[in-house]
Protein backbone atom coordinates (compact mmCIF):
# COMPACT_ATOMS: atom_id res chain seq x y z
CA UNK A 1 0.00 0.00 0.00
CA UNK A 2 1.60 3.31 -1.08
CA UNK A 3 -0.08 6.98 -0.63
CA UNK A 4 1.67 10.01 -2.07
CA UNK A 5 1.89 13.41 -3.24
CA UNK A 6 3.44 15.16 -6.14
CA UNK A 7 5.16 18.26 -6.09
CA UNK A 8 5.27 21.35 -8.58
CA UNK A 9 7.89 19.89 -11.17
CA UNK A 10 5.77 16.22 -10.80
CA UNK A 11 8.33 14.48 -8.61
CA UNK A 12 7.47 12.82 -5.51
CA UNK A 13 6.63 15.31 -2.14
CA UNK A 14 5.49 12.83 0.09
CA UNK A 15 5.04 9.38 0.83
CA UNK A 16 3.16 6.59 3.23
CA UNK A 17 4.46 3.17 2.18
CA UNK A 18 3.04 -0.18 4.28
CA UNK A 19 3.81 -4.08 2.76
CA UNK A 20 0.79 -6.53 3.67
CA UNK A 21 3.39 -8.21 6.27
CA UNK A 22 3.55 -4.83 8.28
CA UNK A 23 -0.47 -4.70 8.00
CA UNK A 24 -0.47 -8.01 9.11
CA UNK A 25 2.13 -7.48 12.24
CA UNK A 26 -0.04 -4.25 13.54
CA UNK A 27 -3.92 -6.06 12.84
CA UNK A 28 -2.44 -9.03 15.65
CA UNK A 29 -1.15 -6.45 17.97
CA UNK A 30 -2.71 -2.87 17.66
CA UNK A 31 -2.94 -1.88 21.40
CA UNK A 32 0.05 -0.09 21.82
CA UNK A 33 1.47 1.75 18.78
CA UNK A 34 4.79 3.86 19.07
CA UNK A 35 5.87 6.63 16.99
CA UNK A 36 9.60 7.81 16.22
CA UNK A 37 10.78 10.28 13.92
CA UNK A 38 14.24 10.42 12.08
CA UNK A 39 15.54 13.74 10.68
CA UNK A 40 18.22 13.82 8.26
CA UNK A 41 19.99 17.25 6.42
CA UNK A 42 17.89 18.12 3.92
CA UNK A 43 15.41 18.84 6.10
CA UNK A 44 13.07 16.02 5.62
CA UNK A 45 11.76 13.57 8.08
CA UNK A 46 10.91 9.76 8.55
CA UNK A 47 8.10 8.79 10.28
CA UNK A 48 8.70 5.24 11.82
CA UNK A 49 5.57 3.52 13.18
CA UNK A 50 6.18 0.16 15.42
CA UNK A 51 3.78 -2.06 17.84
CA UNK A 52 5.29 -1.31 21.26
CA UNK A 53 3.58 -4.25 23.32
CA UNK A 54 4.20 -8.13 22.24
CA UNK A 55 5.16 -8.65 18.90
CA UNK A 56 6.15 -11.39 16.43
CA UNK A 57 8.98 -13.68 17.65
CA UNK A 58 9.76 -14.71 14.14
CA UNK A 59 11.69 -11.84 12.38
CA UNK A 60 13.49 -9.84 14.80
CA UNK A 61 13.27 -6.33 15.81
CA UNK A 62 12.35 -5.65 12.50
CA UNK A 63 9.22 -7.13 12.51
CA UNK A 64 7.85 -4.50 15.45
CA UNK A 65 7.84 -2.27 12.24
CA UNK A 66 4.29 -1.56 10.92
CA UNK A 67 4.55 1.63 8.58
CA UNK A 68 6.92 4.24 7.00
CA UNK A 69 5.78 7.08 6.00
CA UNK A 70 8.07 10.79 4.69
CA UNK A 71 5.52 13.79 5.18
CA UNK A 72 5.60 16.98 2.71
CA UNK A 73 6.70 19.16 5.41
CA UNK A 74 6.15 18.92 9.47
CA UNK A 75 3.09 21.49 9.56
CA UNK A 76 -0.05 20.30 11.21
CA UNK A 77 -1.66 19.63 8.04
CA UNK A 78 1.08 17.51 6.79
CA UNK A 79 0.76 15.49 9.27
CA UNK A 80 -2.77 15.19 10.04
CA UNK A 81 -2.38 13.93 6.28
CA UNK A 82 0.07 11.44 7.24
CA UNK A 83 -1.82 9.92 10.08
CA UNK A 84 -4.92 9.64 8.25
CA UNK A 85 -3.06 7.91 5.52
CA UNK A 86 -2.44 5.41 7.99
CA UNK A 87 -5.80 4.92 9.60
CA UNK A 88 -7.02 4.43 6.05
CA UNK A 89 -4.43 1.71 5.57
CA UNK A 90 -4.78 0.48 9.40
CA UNK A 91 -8.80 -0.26 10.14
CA UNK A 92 -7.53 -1.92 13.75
CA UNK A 93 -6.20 1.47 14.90
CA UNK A 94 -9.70 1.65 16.23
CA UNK A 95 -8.35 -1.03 18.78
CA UNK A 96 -5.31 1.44 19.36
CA UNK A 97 -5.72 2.38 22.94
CA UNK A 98 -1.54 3.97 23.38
CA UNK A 99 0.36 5.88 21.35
CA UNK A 100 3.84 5.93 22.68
CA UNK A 101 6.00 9.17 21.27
CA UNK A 102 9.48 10.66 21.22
CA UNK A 103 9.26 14.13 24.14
CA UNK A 104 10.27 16.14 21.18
CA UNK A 105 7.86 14.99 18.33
CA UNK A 106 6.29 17.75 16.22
CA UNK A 107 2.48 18.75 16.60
CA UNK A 108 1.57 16.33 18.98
CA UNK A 109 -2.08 17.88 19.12
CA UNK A 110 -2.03 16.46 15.50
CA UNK A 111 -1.50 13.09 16.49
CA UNK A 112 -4.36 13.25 19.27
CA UNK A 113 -6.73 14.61 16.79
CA UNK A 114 -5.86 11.23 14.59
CA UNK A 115 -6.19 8.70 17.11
CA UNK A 116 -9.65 10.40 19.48
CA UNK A 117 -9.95 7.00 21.32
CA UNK A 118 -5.91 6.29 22.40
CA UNK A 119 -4.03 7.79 24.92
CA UNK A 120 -1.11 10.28 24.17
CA UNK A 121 2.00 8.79 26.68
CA UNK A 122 5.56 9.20 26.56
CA UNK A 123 7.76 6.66 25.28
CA UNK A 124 10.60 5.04 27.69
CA UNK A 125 12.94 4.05 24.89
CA UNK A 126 13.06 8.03 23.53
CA UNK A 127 13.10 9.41 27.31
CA UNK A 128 16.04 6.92 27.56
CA UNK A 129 18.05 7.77 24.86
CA UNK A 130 17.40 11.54 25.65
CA UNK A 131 18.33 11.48 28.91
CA UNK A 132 22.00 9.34 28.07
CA UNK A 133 22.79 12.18 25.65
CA UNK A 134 22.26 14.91 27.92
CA UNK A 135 24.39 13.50 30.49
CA UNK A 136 26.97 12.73 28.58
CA UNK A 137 26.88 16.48 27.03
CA UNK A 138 26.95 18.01 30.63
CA UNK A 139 31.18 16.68 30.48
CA UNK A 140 30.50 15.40 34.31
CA UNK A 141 33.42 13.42 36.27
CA UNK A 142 34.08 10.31 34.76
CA UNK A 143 32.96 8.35 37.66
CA UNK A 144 30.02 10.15 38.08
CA UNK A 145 29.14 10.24 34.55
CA UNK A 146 29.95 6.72 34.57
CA UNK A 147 27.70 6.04 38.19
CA UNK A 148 24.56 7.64 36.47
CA UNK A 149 24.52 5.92 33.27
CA UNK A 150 24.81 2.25 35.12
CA UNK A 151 22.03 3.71 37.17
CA UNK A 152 20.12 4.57 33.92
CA UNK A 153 20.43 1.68 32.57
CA UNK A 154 18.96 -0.13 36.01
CA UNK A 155 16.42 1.83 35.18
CA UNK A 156 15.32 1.02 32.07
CA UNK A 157 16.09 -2.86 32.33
CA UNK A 158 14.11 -2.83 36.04
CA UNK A 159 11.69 -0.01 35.98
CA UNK A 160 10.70 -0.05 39.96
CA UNK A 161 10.03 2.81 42.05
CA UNK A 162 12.91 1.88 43.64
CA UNK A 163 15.25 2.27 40.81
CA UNK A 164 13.17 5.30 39.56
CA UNK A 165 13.61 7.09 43.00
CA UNK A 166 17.26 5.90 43.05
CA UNK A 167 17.72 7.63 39.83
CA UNK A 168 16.21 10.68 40.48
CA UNK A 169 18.56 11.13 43.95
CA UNK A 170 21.63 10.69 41.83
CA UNK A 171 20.48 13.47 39.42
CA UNK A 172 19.81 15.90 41.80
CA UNK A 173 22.67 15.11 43.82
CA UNK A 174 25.27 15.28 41.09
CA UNK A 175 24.23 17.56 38.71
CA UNK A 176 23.86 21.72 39.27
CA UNK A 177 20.75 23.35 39.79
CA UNK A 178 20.83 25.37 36.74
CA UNK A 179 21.21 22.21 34.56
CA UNK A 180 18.46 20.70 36.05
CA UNK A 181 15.70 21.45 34.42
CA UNK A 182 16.65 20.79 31.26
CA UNK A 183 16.81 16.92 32.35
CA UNK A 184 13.02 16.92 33.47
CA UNK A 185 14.05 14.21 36.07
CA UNK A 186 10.02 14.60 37.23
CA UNK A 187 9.46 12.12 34.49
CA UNK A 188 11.11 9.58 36.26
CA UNK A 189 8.67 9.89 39.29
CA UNK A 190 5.50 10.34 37.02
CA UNK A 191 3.94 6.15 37.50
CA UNK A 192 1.74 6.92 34.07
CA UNK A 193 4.57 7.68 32.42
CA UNK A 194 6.50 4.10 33.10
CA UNK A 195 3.44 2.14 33.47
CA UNK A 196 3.24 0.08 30.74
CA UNK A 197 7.53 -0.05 30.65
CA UNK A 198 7.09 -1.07 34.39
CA UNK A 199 5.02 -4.81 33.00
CA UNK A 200 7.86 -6.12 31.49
CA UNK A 201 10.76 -8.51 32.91
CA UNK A 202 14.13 -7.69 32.97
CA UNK A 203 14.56 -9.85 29.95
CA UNK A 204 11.74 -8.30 28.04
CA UNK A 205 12.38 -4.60 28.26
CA UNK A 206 16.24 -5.97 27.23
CA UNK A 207 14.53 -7.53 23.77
CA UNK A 208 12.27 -4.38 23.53
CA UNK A 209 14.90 -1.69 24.13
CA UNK A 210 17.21 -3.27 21.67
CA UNK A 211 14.70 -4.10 19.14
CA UNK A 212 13.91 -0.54 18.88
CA UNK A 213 17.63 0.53 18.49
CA UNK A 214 18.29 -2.06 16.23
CA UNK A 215 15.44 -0.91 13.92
CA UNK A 216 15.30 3.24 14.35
CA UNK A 217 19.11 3.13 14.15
CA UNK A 218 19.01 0.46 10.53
CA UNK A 219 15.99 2.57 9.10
CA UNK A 220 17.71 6.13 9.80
CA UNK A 221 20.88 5.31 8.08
CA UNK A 222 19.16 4.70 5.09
CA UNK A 223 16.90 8.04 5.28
CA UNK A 224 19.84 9.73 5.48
CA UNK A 225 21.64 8.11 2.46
CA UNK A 226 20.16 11.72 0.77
CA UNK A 227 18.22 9.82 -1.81
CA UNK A 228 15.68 11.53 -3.49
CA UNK A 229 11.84 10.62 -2.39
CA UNK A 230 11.43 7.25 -5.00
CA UNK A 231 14.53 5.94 -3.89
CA UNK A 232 14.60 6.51 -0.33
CA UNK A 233 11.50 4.54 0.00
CA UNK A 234 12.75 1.85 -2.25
CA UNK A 235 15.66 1.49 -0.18
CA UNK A 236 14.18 1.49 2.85
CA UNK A 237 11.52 -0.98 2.05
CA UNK A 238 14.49 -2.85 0.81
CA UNK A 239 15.84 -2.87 4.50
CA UNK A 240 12.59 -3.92 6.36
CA UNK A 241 13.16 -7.06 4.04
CA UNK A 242 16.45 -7.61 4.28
CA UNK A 243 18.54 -5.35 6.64
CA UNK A 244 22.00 -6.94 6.02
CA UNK A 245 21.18 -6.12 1.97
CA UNK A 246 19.42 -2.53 1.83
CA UNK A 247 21.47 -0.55 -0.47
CA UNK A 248 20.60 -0.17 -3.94
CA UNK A 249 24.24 -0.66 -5.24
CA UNK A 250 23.63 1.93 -8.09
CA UNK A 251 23.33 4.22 -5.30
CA UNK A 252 25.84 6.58 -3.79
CA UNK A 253 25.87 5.44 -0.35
CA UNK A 254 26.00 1.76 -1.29
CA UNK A 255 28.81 2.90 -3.56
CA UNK A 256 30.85 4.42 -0.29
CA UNK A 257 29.93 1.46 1.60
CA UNK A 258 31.71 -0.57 -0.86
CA UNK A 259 34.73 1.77 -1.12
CA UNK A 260 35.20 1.21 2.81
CA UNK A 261 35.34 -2.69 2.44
CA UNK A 262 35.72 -4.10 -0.90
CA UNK A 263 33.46 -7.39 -0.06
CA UNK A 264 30.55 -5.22 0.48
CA UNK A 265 30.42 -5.40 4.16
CA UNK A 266 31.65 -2.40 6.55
CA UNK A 267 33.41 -4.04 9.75
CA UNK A 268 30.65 -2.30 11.85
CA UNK A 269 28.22 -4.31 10.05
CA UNK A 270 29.68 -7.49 10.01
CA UNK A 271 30.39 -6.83 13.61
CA UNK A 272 26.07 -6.48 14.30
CA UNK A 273 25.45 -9.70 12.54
CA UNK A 274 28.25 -11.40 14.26
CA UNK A 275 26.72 -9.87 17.86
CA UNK A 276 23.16 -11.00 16.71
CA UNK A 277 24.17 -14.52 15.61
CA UNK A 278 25.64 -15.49 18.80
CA UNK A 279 22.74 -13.44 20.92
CA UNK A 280 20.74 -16.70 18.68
CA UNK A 281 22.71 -19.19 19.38
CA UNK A 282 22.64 -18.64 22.89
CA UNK A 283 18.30 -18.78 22.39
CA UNK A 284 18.64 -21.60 20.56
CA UNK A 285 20.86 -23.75 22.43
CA UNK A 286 20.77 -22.93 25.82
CA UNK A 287 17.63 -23.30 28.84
CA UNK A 288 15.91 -20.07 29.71
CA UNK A 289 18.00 -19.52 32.84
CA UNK A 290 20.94 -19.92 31.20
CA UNK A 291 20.52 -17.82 28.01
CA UNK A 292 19.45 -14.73 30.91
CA UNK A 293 22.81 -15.55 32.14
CA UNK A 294 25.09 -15.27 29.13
CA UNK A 295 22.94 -13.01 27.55
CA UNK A 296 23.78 -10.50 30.97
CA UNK A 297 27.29 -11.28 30.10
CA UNK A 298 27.47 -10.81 26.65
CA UNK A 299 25.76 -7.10 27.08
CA UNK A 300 29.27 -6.41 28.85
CA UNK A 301 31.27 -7.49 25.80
CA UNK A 302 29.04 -5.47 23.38
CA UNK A 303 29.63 -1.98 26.02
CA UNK A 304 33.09 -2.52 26.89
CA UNK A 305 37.04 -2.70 25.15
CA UNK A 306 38.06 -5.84 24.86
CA UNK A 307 42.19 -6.37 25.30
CA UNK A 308 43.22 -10.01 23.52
CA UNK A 309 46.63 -11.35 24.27
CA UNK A 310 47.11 -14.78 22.67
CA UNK A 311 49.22 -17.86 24.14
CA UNK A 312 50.43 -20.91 22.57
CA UNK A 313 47.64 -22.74 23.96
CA UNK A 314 45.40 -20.34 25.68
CA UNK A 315 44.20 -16.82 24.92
CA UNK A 316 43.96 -13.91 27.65
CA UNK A 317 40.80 -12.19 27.55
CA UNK A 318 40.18 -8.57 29.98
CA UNK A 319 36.91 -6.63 29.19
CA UNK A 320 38.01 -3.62 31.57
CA UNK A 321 38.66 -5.55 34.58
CA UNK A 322 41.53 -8.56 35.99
CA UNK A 323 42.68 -11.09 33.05
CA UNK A 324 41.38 -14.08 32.67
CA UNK A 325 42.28 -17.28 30.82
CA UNK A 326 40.01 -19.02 28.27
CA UNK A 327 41.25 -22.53 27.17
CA UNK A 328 41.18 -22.31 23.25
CA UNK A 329 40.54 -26.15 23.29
CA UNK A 330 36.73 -26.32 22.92
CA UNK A 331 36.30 -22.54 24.38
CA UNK A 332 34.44 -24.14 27.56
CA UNK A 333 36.53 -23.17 30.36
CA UNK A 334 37.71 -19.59 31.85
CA UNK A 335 39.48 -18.75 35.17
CA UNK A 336 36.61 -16.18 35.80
CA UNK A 337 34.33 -17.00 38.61
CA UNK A 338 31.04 -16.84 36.54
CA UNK A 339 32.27 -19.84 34.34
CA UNK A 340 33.73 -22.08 37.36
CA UNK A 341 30.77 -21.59 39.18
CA UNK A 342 27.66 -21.72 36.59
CA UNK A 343 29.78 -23.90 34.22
CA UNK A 344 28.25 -21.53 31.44
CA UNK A 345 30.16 -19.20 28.63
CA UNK A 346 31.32 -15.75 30.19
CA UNK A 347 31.86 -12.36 28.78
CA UNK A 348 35.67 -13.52 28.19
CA UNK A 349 34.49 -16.67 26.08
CA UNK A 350 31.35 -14.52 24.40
CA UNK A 351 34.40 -11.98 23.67
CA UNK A 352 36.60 -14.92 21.81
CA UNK A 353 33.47 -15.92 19.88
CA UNK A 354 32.93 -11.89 18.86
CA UNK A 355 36.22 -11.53 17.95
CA UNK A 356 36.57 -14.95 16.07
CA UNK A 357 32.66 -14.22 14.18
CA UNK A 358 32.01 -17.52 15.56
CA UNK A 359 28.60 -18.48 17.67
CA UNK A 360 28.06 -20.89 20.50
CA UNK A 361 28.07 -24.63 20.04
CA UNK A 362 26.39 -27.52 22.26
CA UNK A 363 29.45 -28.80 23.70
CA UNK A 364 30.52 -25.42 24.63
CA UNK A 365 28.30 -25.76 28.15
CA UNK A 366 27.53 -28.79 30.27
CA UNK A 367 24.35 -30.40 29.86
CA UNK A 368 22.20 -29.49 32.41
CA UNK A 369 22.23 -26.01 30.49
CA UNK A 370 20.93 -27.31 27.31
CA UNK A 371 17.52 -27.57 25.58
CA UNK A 372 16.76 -31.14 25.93
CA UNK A 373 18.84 -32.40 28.45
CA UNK A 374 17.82 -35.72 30.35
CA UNK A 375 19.79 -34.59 33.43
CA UNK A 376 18.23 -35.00 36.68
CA UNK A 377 15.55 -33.17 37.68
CA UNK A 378 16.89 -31.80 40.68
CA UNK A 379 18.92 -29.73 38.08
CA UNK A 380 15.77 -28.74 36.30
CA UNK A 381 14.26 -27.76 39.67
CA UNK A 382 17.33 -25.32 39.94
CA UNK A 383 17.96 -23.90 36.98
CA UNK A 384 13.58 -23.07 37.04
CA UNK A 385 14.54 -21.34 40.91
CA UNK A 386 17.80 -19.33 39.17
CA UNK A 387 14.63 -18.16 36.33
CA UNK A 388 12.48 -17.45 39.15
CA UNK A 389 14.99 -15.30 41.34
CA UNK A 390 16.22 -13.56 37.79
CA UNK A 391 12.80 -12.49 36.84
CA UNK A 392 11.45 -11.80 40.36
CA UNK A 393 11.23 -7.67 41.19
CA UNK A 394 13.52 -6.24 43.62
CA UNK A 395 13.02 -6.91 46.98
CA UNK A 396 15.04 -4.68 49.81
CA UNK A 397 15.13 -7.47 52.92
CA UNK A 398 16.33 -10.15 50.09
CA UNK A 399 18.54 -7.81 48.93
CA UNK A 400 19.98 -7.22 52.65
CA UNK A 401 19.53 -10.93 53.16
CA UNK A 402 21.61 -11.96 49.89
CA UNK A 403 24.54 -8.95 50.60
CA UNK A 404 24.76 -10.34 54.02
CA UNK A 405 25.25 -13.96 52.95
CA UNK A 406 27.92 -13.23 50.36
CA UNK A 407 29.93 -10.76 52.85
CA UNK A 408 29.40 -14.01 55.45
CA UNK A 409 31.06 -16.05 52.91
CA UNK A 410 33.89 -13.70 51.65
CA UNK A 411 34.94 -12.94 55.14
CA UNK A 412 35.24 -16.60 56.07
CA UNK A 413 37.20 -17.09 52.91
CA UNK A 414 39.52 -14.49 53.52
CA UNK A 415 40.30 -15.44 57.59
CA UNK A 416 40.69 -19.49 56.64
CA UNK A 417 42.99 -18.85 53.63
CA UNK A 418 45.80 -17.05 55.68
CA UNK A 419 48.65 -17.44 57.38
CA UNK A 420 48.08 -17.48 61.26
CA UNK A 421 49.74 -14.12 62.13
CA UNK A 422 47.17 -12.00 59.12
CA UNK A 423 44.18 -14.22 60.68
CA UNK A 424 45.02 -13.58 64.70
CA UNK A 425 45.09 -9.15 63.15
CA UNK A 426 41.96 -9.93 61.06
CA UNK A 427 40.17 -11.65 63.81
CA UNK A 428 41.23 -8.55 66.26
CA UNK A 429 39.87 -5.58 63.66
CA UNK A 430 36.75 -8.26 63.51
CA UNK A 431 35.94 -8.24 67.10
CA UNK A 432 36.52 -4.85 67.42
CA UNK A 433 34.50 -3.73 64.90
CA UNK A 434 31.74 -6.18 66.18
CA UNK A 435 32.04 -4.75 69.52
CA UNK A 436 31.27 -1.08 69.35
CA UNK A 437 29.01 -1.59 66.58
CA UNK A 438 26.64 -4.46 68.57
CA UNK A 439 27.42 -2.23 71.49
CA UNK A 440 30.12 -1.98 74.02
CA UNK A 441 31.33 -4.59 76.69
CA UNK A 442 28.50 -6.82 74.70
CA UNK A 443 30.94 -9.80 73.50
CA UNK A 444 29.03 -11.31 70.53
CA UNK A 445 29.83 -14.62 69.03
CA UNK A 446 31.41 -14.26 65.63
């Protein structure tokens, strides 16, 4: 389906473009709809339309996408032209009861007017994104830059009050007054705001959040190829098929592309399939538990620099913290705790299978982690109480309760693994501290 308008000299002015698979996608899951908009030099803008609650789980991130559309100009008008040319294409946008937009979108009122029955909200993912930028553009201390962004990310991965609230405090606390309002940290205390963000797990708003990157950032680079109107949409409908293969190669951006790599593939592309590939493998392959594991792990390896040193029979792998050893034999064994204790693959072994474009194989893990395993089902019972505790909410007493048994274990560690003379001066600083903190003359039991 393809609406348009001509301009004065008869070439293309605007354009709504939808395939019968992106009908499809929004008539199964109309409730929630969210809107971004890409801007590129010229002046023009993209209007990217996506399903914001479930979705297909066939087809990626790319399947959330449900209707492109490049408007004549960004005037009311324009856009009240746009969104009707989707509700003519879209008869279940009756059932549309969200619309989910970017803080800065254009004539909002516009959008209300199209959609009388659905809610006007905010959109996590663009609050997000704005909020990372801004903090990063306020050139804080590294550690504190560094503090609020882990904190952000909490945030959006675990949307609680806590969090939220947690958030919030470390704004105010770290950034001046005059810079504040520019952040709007209010948002972050506003419940309607993060109320539909707030029903997803961990792992869910992790799928969502990069589903939308993936997409927005895929669909924007080829807007802003600077192809005129015909092409641009080609090109981009091009992409929703096939997003490794989106590039006319007559044109001139698919021509650069191939002047940076002559077999057609930019590093930084072959790099995001490589990434995605062994984000599937790990789906494919592992239990549920154990994917939320690796997958945690692997999100390091994507953020961080990874330094590779390589042995005759091992390689060295450090992703911004101590060195560890992964045995190149197999790639199923690291000197990092997370792999001695869960037996799974760690950041260091994710980073080897980056850096080598390879992806996870069976015998890679032991088999209580795979799909299909007949081990016993005292495992199973375990690994379903690891999914449980990973998708649970936070919880402050077991929170305390968990800090208090791993600094019960790390002290006992440290005084039996000691020569006697460092034990009888750890012991002392023990008691005393135990003393005047329990209260004094009270002897307690350590």
């Amino acid at each position: 389906l393809v609406a348009y308008e001509l301009g004065e000299s008869g070439s293309m002015a605007s354009v709504s473009f939808q395939s019968a698979a992106m009908g499809g996608v929004f008539a199964c899951f109309p409730r929630v709809l969210l809107v971004h908009r890409a801007g590129e030099p010229a002046g023009r803008a993209l209007y990217i339309f996506l399903v914001a609650g479930p979705a297909p789980a066939q087809g990626g991130g790319m399947a959330r996408v449900v209707h492109l559309a490049i408007p004549r100009g960004e005037s009311a008008g324009s856009l009240a032209r746009m969104y009707g040319a989707f509700r003519a294409f879209n008869p279940a946008c009756a059932q549309t009861q969200l619309l989910l937009v970017d803080p800065d979108l254009p004539q909002r009122p516009a959008l209300a007017q199209a959609f009388p029955a659905a809610e006007v909200q905010l959109s996590i993912f663009h609050l997000c994104k704005r909020l990372q930028v801004q903090i990063q553009q306020l050139t804080l201390e590294g550690r504190a830059e560094r503090l609020i962004l882990a904190t952000l990310s909490d945030t959006m991965y675990a949307a609680t009050k806590s969090n939220r609230r947690k958030m919030h405090a470390l704004l105010r606390d770290l950034v001046t007054p005059d810079l504040l309002p520019r952040l709007h940290i209010d948002w972050l205390l506003d419940d309607e705001i993060w109320a539909t963000h707030r029903e997803r797990t961990w792992g869910e708003s992790i799928y969502y959040l990069r589903d939308l990157e993936m997409v927005t950032q895929g669909l924007s680079e080829v807007f802003s190829a600077g192809l005129s109107l015909e092409s641009c949409i080609t090109s981009l409908a091009q992409h929703y098929q096939d997003p490794q293969f989106s590039l006319d190669p007559s044109s001139p951006a698919a021509k650069l592309e191939a002047t940076e790599n002559a077999e057609g593939d930019s590093n930084e592309e072959i790099n995001r399939r490589t990434e995605e590939c062994i984000k599937q493998s790990l789906r494919d392959i592992c239990t549920e538990p154990a994917a939320w594991l690796c997958l945690s792990e692997f999100a390091v390896v994507e953020k961080s620099v990874q330094l590779i040193g390589t042995g005759e029979d091992a390689l060295t792998i450090q992703v911004l913290e101590d060195a560890y050893t992964v045995d190149l034999k197999g790639l199923s064994s690291c000197t990092c705790h997370f792999n001695q204790v869960f037996q799974l693959p760690c950041r260091h072994i994710l980073a080897v299978l980056n850096s080598d474009r390879k992806t996870l194989q069976p015998e890679m893990l032991s088999r209580q982690w795979q799909k299909g395993s007949d081990a016993h089902q005292a495992e199973r019972d375990s690994a379903d109480g690891l999914l449980e505790i990973l998708k649970s909410s936070w919880d402050e007493s077991l929170d305390k309760s968990l800090l208090v048994s791993f600094l019960t274990e790390e002290i006992s560690q440290l005084l039996t693994h000691c020569s006697r003379e460092e034990f009888e001066c750890r012991y002392r600083t023990l008691r005393e501290l135990a003393d005047s903190w329990i209260g004094p003359y009270i002897k307690v039991k350590l």
